[in-house]
PDB file of C-alpha atoms in Angstrom:
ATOM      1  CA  UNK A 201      -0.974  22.351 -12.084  1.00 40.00           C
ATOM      2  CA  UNK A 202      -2.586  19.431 -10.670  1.00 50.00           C
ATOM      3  CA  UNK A 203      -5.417  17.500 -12.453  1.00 52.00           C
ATOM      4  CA  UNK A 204      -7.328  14.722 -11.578  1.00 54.00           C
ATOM      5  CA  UNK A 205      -9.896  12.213 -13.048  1.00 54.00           C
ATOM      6  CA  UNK A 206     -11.672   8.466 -12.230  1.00 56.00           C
ATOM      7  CA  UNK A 207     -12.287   5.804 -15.018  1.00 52.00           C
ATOM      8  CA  UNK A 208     -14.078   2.314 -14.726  1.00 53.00           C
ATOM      9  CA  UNK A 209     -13.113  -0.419 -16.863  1.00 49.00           C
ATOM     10  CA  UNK A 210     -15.679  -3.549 -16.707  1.00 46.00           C
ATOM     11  CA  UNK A 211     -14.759  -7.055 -18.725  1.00 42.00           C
ATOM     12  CA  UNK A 212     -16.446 -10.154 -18.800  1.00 33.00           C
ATOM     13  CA  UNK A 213     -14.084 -12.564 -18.920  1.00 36.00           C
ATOM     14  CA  UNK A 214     -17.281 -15.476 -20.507  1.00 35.00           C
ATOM     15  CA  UNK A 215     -20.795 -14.628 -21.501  1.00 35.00           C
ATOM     16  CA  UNK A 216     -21.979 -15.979 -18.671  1.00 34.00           C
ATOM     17  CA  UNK A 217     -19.258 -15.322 -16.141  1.00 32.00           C
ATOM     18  CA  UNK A 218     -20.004 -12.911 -13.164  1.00 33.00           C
ATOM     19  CA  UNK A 219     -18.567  -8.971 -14.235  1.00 36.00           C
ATOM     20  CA  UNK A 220     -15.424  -7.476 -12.616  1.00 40.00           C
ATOM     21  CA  UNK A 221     -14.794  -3.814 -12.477  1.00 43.00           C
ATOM     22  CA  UNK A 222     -11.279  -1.812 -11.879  1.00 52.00           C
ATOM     23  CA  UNK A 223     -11.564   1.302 -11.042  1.00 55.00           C
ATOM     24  CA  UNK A 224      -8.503   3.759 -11.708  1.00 64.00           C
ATOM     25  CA  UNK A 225      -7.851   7.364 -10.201  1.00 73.00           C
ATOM     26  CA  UNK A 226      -4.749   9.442 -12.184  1.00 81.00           C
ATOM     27  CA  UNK A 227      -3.066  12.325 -10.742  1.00 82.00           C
ATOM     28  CA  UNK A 228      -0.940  14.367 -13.429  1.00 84.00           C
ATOM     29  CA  UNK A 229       1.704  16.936 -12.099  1.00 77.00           C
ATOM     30  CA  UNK A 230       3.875  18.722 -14.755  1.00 78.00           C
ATOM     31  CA  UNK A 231       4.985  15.610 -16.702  1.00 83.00           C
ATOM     32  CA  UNK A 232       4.625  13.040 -14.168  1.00 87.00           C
ATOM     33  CA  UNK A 233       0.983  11.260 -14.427  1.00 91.00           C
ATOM     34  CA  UNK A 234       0.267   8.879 -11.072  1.00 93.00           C
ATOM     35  CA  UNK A 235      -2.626   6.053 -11.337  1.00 93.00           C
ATOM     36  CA  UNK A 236      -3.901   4.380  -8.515  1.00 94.00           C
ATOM     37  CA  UNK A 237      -4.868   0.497  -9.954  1.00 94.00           C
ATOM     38  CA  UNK A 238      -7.414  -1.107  -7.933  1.00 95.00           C
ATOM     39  CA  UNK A 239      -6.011  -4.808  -6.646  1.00 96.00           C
ATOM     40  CA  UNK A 240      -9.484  -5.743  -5.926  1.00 95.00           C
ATOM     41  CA  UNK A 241     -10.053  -5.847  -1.776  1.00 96.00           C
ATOM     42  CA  UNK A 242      -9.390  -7.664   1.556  1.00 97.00           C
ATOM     43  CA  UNK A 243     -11.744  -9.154   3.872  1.00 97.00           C
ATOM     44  CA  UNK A 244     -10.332  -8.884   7.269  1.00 96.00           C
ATOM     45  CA  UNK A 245     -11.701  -9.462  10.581  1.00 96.00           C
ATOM     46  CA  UNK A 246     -12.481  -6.687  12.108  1.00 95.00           C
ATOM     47  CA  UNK A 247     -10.133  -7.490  15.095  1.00 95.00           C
ATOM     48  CA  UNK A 248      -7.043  -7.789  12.968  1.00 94.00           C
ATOM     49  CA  UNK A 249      -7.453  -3.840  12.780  1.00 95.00           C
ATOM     50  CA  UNK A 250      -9.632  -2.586  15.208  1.00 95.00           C
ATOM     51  CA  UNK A 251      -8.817  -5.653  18.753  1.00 93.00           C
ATOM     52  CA  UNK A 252      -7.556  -3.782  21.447  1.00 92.00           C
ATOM     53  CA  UNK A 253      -9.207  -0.322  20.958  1.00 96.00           C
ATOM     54  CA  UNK A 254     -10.906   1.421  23.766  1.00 96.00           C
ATOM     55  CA  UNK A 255     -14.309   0.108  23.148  1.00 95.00           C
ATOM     56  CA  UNK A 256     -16.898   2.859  22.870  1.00 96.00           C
ATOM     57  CA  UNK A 257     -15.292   4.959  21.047  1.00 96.00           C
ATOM     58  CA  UNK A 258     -14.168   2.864  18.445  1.00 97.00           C
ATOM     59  CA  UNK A 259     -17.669   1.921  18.056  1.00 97.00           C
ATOM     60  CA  UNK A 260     -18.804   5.807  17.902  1.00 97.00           C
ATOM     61  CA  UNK A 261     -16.077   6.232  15.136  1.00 97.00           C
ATOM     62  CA  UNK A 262     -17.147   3.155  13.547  1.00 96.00           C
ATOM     63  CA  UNK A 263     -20.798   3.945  12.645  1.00 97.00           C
ATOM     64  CA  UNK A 264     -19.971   7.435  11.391  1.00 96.00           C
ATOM     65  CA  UNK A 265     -18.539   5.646   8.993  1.00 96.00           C
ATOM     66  CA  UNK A 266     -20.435   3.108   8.542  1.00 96.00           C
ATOM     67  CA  UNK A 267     -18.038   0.360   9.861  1.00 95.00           C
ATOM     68  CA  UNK A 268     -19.108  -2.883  10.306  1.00 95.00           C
ATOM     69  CA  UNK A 269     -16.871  -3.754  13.643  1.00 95.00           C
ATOM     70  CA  UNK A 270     -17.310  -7.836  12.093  1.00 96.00           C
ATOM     71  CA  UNK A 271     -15.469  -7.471   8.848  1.00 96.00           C
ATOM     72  CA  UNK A 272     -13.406  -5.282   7.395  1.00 96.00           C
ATOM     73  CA  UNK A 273     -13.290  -4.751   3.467  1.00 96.00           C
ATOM     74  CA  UNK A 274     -10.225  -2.205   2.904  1.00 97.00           C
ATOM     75  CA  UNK A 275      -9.174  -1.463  -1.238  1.00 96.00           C
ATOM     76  CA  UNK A 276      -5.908  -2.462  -2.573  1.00 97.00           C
ATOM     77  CA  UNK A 277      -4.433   0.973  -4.521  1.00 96.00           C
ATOM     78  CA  UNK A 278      -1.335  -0.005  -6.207  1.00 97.00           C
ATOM     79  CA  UNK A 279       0.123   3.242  -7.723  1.00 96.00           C
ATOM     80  CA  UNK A 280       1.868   3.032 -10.795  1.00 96.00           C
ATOM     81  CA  UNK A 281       3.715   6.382 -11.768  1.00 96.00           C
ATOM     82  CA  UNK A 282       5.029   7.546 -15.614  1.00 95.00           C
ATOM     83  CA  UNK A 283       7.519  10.284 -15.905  1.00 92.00           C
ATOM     84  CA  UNK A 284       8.464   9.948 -19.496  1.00 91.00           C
ATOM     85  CA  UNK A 285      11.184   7.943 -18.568  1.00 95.00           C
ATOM     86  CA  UNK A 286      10.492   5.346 -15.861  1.00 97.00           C
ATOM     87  CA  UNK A 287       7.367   3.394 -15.155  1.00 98.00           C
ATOM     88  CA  UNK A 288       7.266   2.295 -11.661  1.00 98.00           C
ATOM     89  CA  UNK A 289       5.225   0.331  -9.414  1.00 98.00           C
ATOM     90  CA  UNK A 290       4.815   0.741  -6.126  1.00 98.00           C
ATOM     91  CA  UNK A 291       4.050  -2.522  -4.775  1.00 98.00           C
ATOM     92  CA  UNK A 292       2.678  -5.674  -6.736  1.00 98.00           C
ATOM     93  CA  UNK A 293      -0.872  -6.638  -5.416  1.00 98.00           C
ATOM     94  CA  UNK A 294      -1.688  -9.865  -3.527  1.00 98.00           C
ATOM     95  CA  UNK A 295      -1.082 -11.954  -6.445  1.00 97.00           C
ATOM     96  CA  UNK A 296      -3.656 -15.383  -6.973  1.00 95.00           C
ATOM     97  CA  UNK A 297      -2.671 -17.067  -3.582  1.00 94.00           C
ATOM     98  CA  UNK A 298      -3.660 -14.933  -0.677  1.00 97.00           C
ATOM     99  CA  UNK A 299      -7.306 -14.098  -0.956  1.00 96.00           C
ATOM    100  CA  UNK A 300     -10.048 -14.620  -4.117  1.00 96.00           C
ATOM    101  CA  UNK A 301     -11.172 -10.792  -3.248  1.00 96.00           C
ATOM    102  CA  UNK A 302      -7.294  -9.493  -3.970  1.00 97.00           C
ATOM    103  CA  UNK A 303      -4.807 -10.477  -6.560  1.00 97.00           C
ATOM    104  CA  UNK A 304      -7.086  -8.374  -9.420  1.00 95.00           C
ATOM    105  CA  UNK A 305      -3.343  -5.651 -10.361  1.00 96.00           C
ATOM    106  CA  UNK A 306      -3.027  -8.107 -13.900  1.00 95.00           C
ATOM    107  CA  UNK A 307      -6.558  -6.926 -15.443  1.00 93.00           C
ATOM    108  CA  UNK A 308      -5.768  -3.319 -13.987  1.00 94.00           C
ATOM    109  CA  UNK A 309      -3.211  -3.037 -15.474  1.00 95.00           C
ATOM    110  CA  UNK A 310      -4.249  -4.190 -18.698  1.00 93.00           C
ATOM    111  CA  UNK A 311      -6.873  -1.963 -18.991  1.00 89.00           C
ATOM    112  CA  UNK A 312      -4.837   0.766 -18.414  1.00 90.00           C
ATOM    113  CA  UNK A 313      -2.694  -0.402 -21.548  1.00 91.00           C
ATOM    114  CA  UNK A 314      -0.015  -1.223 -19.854  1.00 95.00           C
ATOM    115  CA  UNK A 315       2.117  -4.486 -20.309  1.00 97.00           C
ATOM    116  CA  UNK A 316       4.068  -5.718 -17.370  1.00 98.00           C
ATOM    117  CA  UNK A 317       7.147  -6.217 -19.151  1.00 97.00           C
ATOM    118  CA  UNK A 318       6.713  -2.206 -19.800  1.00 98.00           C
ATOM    119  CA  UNK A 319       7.560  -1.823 -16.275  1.00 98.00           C
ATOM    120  CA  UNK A 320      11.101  -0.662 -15.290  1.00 98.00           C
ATOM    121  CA  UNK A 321      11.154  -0.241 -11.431  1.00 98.00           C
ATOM    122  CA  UNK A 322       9.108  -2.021  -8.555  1.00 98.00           C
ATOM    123  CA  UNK A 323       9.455  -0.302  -5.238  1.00 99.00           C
ATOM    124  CA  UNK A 324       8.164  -1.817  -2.314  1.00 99.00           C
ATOM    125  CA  UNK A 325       6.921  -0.425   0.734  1.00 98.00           C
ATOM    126  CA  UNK A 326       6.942  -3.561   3.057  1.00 98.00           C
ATOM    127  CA  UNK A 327       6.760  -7.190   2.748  1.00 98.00           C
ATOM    128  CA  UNK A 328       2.737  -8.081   3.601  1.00 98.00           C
ATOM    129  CA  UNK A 329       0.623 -10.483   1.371  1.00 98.00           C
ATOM    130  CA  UNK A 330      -1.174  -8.078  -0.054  1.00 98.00           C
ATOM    131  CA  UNK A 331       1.918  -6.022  -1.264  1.00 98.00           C
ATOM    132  CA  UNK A 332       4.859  -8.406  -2.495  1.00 98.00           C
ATOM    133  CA  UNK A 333       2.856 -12.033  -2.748  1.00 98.00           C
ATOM    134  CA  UNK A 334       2.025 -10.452  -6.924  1.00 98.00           C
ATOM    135  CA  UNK A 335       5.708 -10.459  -7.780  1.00 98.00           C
ATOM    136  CA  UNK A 336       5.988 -13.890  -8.794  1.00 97.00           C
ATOM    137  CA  UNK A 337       3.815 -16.301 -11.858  1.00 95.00           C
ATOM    138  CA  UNK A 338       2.749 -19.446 -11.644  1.00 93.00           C
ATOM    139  CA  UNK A 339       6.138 -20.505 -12.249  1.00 94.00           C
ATOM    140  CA  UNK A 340       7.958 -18.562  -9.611  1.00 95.00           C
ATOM    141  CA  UNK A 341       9.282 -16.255 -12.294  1.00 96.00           C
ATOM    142  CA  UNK A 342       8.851 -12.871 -11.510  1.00 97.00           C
ATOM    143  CA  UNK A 343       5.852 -11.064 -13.746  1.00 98.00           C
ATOM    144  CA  UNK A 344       7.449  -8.074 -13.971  1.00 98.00           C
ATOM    145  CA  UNK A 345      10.362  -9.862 -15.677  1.00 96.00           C
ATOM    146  CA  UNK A 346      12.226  -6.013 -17.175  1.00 97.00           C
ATOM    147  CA  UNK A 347      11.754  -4.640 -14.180  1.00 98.00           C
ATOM    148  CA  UNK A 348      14.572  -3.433 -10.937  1.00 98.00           C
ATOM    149  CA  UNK A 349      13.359  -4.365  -7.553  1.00 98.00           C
ATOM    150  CA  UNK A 350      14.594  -1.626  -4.584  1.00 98.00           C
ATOM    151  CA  UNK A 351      12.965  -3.101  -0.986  1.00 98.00           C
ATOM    152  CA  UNK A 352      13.834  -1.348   2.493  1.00 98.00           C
ATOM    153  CA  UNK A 353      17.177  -2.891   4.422  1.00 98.00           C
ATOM    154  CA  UNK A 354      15.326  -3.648   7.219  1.00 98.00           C
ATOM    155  CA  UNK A 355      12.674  -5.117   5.598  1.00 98.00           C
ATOM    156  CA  UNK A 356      14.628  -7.617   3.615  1.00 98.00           C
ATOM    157  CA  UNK A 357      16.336  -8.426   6.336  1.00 98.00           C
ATOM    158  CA  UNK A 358      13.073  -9.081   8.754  1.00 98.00           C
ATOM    159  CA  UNK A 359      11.340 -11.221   5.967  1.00 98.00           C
ATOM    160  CA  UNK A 360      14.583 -13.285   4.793  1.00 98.00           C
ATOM    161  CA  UNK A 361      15.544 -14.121   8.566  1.00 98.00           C
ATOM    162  CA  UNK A 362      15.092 -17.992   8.904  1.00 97.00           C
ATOM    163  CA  UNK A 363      13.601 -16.973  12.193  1.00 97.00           C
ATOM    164  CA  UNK A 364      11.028 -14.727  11.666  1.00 98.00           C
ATOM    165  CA  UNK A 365       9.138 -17.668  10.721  1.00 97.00           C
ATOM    166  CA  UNK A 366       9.123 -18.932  13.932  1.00 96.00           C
ATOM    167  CA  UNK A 367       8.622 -15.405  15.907  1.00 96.00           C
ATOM    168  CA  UNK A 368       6.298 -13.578  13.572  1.00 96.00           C
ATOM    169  CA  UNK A 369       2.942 -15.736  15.593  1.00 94.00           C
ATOM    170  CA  UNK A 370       1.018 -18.307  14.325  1.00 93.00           C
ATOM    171  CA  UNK A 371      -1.642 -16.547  12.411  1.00 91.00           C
ATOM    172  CA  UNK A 372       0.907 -14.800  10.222  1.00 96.00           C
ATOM    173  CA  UNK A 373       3.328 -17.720   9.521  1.00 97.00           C
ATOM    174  CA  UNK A 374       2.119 -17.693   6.352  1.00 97.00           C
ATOM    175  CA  UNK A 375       2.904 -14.189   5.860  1.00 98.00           C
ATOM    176  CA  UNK A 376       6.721 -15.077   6.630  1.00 98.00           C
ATOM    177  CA  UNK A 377       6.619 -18.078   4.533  1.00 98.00           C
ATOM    178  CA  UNK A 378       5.631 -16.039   1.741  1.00 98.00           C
ATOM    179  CA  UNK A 379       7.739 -13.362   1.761  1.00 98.00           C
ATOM    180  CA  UNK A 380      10.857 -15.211   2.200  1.00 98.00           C
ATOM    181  CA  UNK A 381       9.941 -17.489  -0.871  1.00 97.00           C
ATOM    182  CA  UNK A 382       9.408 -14.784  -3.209  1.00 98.00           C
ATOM    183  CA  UNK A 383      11.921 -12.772  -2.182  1.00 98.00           C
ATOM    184  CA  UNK A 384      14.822 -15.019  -2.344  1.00 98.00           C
ATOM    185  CA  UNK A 385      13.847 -15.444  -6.288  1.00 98.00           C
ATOM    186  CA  UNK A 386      14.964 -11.571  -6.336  1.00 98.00           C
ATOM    187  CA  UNK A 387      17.620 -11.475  -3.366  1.00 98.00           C
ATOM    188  CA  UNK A 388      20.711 -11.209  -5.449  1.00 96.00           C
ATOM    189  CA  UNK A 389      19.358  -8.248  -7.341  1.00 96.00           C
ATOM    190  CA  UNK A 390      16.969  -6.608  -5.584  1.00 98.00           C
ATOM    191  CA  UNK A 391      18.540  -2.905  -4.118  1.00 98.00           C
ATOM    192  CA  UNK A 392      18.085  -2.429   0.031  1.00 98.00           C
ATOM    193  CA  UNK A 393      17.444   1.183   0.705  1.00 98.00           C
ATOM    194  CA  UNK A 394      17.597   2.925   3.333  1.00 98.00           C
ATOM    195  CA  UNK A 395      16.649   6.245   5.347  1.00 98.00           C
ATOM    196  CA  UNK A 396      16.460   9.536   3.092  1.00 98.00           C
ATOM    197  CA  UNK A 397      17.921   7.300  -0.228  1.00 98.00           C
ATOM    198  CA  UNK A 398      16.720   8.449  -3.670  1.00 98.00           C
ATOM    199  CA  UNK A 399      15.805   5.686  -5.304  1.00 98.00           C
ATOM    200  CA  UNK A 400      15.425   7.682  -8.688  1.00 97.00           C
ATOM    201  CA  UNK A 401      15.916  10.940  -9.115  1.00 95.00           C
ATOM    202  CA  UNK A 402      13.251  12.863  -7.509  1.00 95.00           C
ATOM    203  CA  UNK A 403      12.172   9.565  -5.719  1.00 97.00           C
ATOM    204  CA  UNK A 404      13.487   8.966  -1.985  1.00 98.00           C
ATOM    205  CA  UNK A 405      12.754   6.079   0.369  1.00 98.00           C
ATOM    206  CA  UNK A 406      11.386   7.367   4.393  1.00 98.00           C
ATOM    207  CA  UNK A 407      11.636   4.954   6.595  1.00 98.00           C
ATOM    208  CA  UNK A 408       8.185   4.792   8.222  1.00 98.00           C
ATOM    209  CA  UNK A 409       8.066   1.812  10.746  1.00 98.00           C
ATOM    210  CA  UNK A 410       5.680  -0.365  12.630  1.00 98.00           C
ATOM    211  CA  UNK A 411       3.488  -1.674  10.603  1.00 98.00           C
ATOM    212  CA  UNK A 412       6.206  -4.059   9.658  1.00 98.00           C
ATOM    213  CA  UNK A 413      10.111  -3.641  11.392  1.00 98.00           C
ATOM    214  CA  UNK A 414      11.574  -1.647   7.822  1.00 98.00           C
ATOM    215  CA  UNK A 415       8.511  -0.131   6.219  1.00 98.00           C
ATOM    216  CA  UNK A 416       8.640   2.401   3.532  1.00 98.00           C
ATOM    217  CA  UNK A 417       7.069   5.210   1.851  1.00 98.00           C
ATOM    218  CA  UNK A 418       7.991   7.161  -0.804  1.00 98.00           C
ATOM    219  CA  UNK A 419       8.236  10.664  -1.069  1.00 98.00           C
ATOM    220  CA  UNK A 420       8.501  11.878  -4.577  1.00 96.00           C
ATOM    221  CA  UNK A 421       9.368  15.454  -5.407  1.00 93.00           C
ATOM    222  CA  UNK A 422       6.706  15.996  -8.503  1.00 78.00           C
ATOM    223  CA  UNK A 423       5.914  19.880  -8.916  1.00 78.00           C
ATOM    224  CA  UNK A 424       3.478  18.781  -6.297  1.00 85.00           C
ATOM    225  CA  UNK A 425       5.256  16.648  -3.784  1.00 93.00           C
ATOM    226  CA  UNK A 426       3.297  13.313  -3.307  1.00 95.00           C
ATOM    227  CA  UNK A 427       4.005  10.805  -0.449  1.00 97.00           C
ATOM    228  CA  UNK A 428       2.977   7.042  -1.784  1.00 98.00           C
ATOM    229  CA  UNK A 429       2.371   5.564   1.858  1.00 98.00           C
ATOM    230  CA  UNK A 430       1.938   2.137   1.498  1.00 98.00           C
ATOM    231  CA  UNK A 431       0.295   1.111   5.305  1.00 98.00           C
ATOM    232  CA  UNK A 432       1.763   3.634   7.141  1.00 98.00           C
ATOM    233  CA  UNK A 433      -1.844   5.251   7.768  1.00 98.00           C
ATOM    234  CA  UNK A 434      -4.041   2.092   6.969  1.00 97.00           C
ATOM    235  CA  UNK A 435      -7.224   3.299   6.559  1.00 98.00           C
ATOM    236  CA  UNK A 436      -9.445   6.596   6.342  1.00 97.00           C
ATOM    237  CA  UNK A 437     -10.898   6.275   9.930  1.00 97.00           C
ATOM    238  CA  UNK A 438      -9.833   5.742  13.202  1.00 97.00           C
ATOM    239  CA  UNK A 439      -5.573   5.683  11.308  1.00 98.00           C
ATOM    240  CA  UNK A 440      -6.670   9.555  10.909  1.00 98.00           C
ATOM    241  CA  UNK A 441      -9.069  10.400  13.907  1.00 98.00           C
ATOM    242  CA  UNK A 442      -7.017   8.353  16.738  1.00 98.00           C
ATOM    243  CA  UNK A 443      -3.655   7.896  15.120  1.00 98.00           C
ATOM    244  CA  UNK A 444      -2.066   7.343  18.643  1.00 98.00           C
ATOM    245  CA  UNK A 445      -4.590   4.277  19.321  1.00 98.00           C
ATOM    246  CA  UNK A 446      -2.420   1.109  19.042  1.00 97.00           C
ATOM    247  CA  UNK A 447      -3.908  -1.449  15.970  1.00 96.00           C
ATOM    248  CA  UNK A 448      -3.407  -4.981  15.989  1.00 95.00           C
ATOM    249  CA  UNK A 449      -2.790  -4.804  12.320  1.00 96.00           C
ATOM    250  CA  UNK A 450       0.935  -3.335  13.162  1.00 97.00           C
ATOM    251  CA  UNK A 451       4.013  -5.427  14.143  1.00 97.00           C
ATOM    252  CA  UNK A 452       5.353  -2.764  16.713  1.00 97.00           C
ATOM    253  CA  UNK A 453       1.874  -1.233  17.578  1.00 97.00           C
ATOM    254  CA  UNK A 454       3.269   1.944  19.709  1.00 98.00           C
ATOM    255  CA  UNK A 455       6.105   2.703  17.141  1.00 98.00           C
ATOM    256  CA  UNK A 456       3.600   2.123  13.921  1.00 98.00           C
ATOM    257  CA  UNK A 457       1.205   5.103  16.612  1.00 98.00           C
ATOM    258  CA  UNK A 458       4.288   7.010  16.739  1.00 98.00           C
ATOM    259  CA  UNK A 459       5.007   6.838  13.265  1.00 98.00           C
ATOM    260  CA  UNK A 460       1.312   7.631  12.065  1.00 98.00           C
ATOM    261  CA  UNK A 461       0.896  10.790  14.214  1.00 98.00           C
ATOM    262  CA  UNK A 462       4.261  12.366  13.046  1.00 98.00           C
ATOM    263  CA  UNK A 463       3.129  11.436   8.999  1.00 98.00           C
ATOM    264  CA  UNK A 464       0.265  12.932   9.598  1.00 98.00           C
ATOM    265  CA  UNK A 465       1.377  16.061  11.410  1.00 98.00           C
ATOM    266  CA  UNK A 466       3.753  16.632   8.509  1.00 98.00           C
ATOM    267  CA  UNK A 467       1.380  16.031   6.024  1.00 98.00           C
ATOM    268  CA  UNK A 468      -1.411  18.054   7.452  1.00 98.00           C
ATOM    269  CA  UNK A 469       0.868  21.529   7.896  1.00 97.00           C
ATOM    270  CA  UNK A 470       2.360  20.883   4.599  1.00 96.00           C
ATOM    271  CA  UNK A 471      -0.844  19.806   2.439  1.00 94.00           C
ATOM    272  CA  UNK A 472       0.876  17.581   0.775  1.00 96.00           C
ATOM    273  CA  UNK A 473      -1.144  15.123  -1.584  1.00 95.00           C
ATOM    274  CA  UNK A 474      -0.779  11.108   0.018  1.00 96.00           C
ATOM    275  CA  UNK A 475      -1.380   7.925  -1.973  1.00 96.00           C
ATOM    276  CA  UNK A 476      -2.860   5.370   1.041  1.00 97.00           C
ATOM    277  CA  UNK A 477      -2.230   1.951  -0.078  1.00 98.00           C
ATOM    278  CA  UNK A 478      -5.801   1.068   2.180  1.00 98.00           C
ATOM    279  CA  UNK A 479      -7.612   4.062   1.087  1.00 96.00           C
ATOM    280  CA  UNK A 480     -10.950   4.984  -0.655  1.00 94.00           C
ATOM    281  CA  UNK A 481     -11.569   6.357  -3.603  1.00 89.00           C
ATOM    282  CA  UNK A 482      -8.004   5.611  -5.592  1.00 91.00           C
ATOM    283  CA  UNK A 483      -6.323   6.795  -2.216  1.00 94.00           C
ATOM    284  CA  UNK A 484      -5.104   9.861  -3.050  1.00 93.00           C
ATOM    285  CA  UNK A 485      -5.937  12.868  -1.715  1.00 95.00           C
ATOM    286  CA  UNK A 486      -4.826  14.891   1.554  1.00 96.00           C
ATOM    287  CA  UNK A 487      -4.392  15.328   5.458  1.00 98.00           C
ATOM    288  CA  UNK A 488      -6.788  17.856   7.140  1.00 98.00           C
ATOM    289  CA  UNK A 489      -6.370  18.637  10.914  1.00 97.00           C
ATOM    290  CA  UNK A 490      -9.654  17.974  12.211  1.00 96.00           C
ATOM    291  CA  UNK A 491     -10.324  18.609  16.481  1.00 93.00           C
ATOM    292  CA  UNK A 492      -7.379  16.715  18.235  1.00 93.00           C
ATOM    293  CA  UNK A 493      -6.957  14.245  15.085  1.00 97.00           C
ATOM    294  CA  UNK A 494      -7.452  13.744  11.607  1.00 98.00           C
ATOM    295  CA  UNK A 495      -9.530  13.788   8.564  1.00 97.00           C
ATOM    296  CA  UNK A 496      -8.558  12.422   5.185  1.00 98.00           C
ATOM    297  CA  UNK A 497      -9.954  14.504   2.139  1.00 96.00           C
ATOM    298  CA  UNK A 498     -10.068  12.702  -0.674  1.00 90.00           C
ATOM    299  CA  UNK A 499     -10.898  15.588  -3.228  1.00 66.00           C
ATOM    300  CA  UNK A 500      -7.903  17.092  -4.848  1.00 56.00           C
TER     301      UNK A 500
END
């Protein structure tokens, strides 16, 4: 049986200090309970996603939803899952040095109750900002100091490459700088996965590139199967309507099209419930096929 339910925490961290709110969605399935942890948001121009689309009908999608084709705002869902034995991230949130609007996982995840030093695994789906840049403190120690770290071959391999750096493009050097840096603190113990590998049992990596050269998700095998799918399908809109439209949010934009439309086609014919790293609402929720595309139903 499958439950579901949404909380909001608010603090105030002074008197007079502006409020923050997380917002948590939990999934429970036999004795495995999933939250989604809000990591606050990004604020992306709206070319980083939507460049390169054919024109007018990425506009017509757009303002069905309500898109502002400017500026992008997509939510951070980290998912953090409890089987009675393990408690596992997947990902680690943006962390304080990538944008003011992200970086919020900390106050999440103490509202939930949970200390980071209770956490036993980290998985990561790929090696973006916004996923790996929380895994370090202010003293390059990792926060999740208890926990194993289990990271895609390929993806280690792209982000630890003293060349990326210098092949990645100019407005993501950053991105490589990062990664390599925090990464190296973990590089002698974190595990590289690969295709099909169970990370823990009833957890197995799927390689699902494009958006970056080794990108993950997870499928775990819960009485319900759930796929946790990082930014394999990066948002509710046009990733689901026109998943064979090429994004300039991908590294290899035709594979990351190839491997959206097969995810999707899967996960559509075999309702199975998908955690969206970039989606609203918590991100969970399911595949529907909707005319020659896609429509994501949040509603369990």
């Amino acid at each position: 049986m499958l439950s579901r339910r949404h909380f909001l925490v608010t603090a105030l961290a002074a008197p007079l200090a502006p409020r923050r709110l997380w917002a948590a969605s939990t999934l429970t399935s036999g004795s495995w309970q999933l939250d989604t942890l809000s990591d606050g948001t990004l604020m992306l121009p709206g070319d980083f996603v939507l460049g390169g689309m054919p024109e007018a009908e990425m506009r017509e999608i757009a303002s069905r939803y309500s898109l502002s084709t400017d500026q992008l705002t997509p939510p951070c869902n980290v998912t953090l899952l409890r089987d009675g034995t393990n408690t596992v991230l997947f990902d680690v949130g943006a962390g304080p040095d990538f944008q003011s609007s992200a970086g919020k996982l900390a106050e999440s995840l103490e509202a939930l109750g949970v200390a980071p030093d209770e956490i036993t695994h980290v998985l990561f789906t790929h090696g973006h900002p916004d996923h790996l840049w929380g895994l370090l403190d202010e003293f390059d120690e990792p926060v999740f100091a208890n926990a194993e770290y289990a990271i895609g071959q390929a993806e280690f391999d792209y982000w630890t490459d003293p060349e990326t750096v210098d092949s990645i493009g100019e407005a993501r050097t950053t991105f490589a700088v990062g990664a390599a840096r925090r990464l190296a603190v973990i590089a002698d113990s974190v595990r590289k996965l690969g295709d099909g590998e169970e990370v823990l049992p009833g957890i197995a990596a799927r390689l699902t590139p494009g958006h970056t050269p080794g990108h993950m998700s997870f499928e775990l095998a819960a009485p319900s199967p759930v796929m946790v799918l990082g930014d394999a399908i990066g948002n509710h809109h046009i990733g689901f309507e026109r998943p064979d439209w090429a994004s300039n949010s991908d590294h290899d934009k035709d594979l990351a099209a190839k491997t959206r439309s097969a995810l999707l086609e899967r996960l559509a014919a075999e309702q199975m419930i998908l955690i969206g790293y970039h989606l609203p609402g918590g991100g969970i929720g399911r595949a529907e096929k909707a005319g020659s595309g896609y429509r994501y139903v949040a509603d369990l």
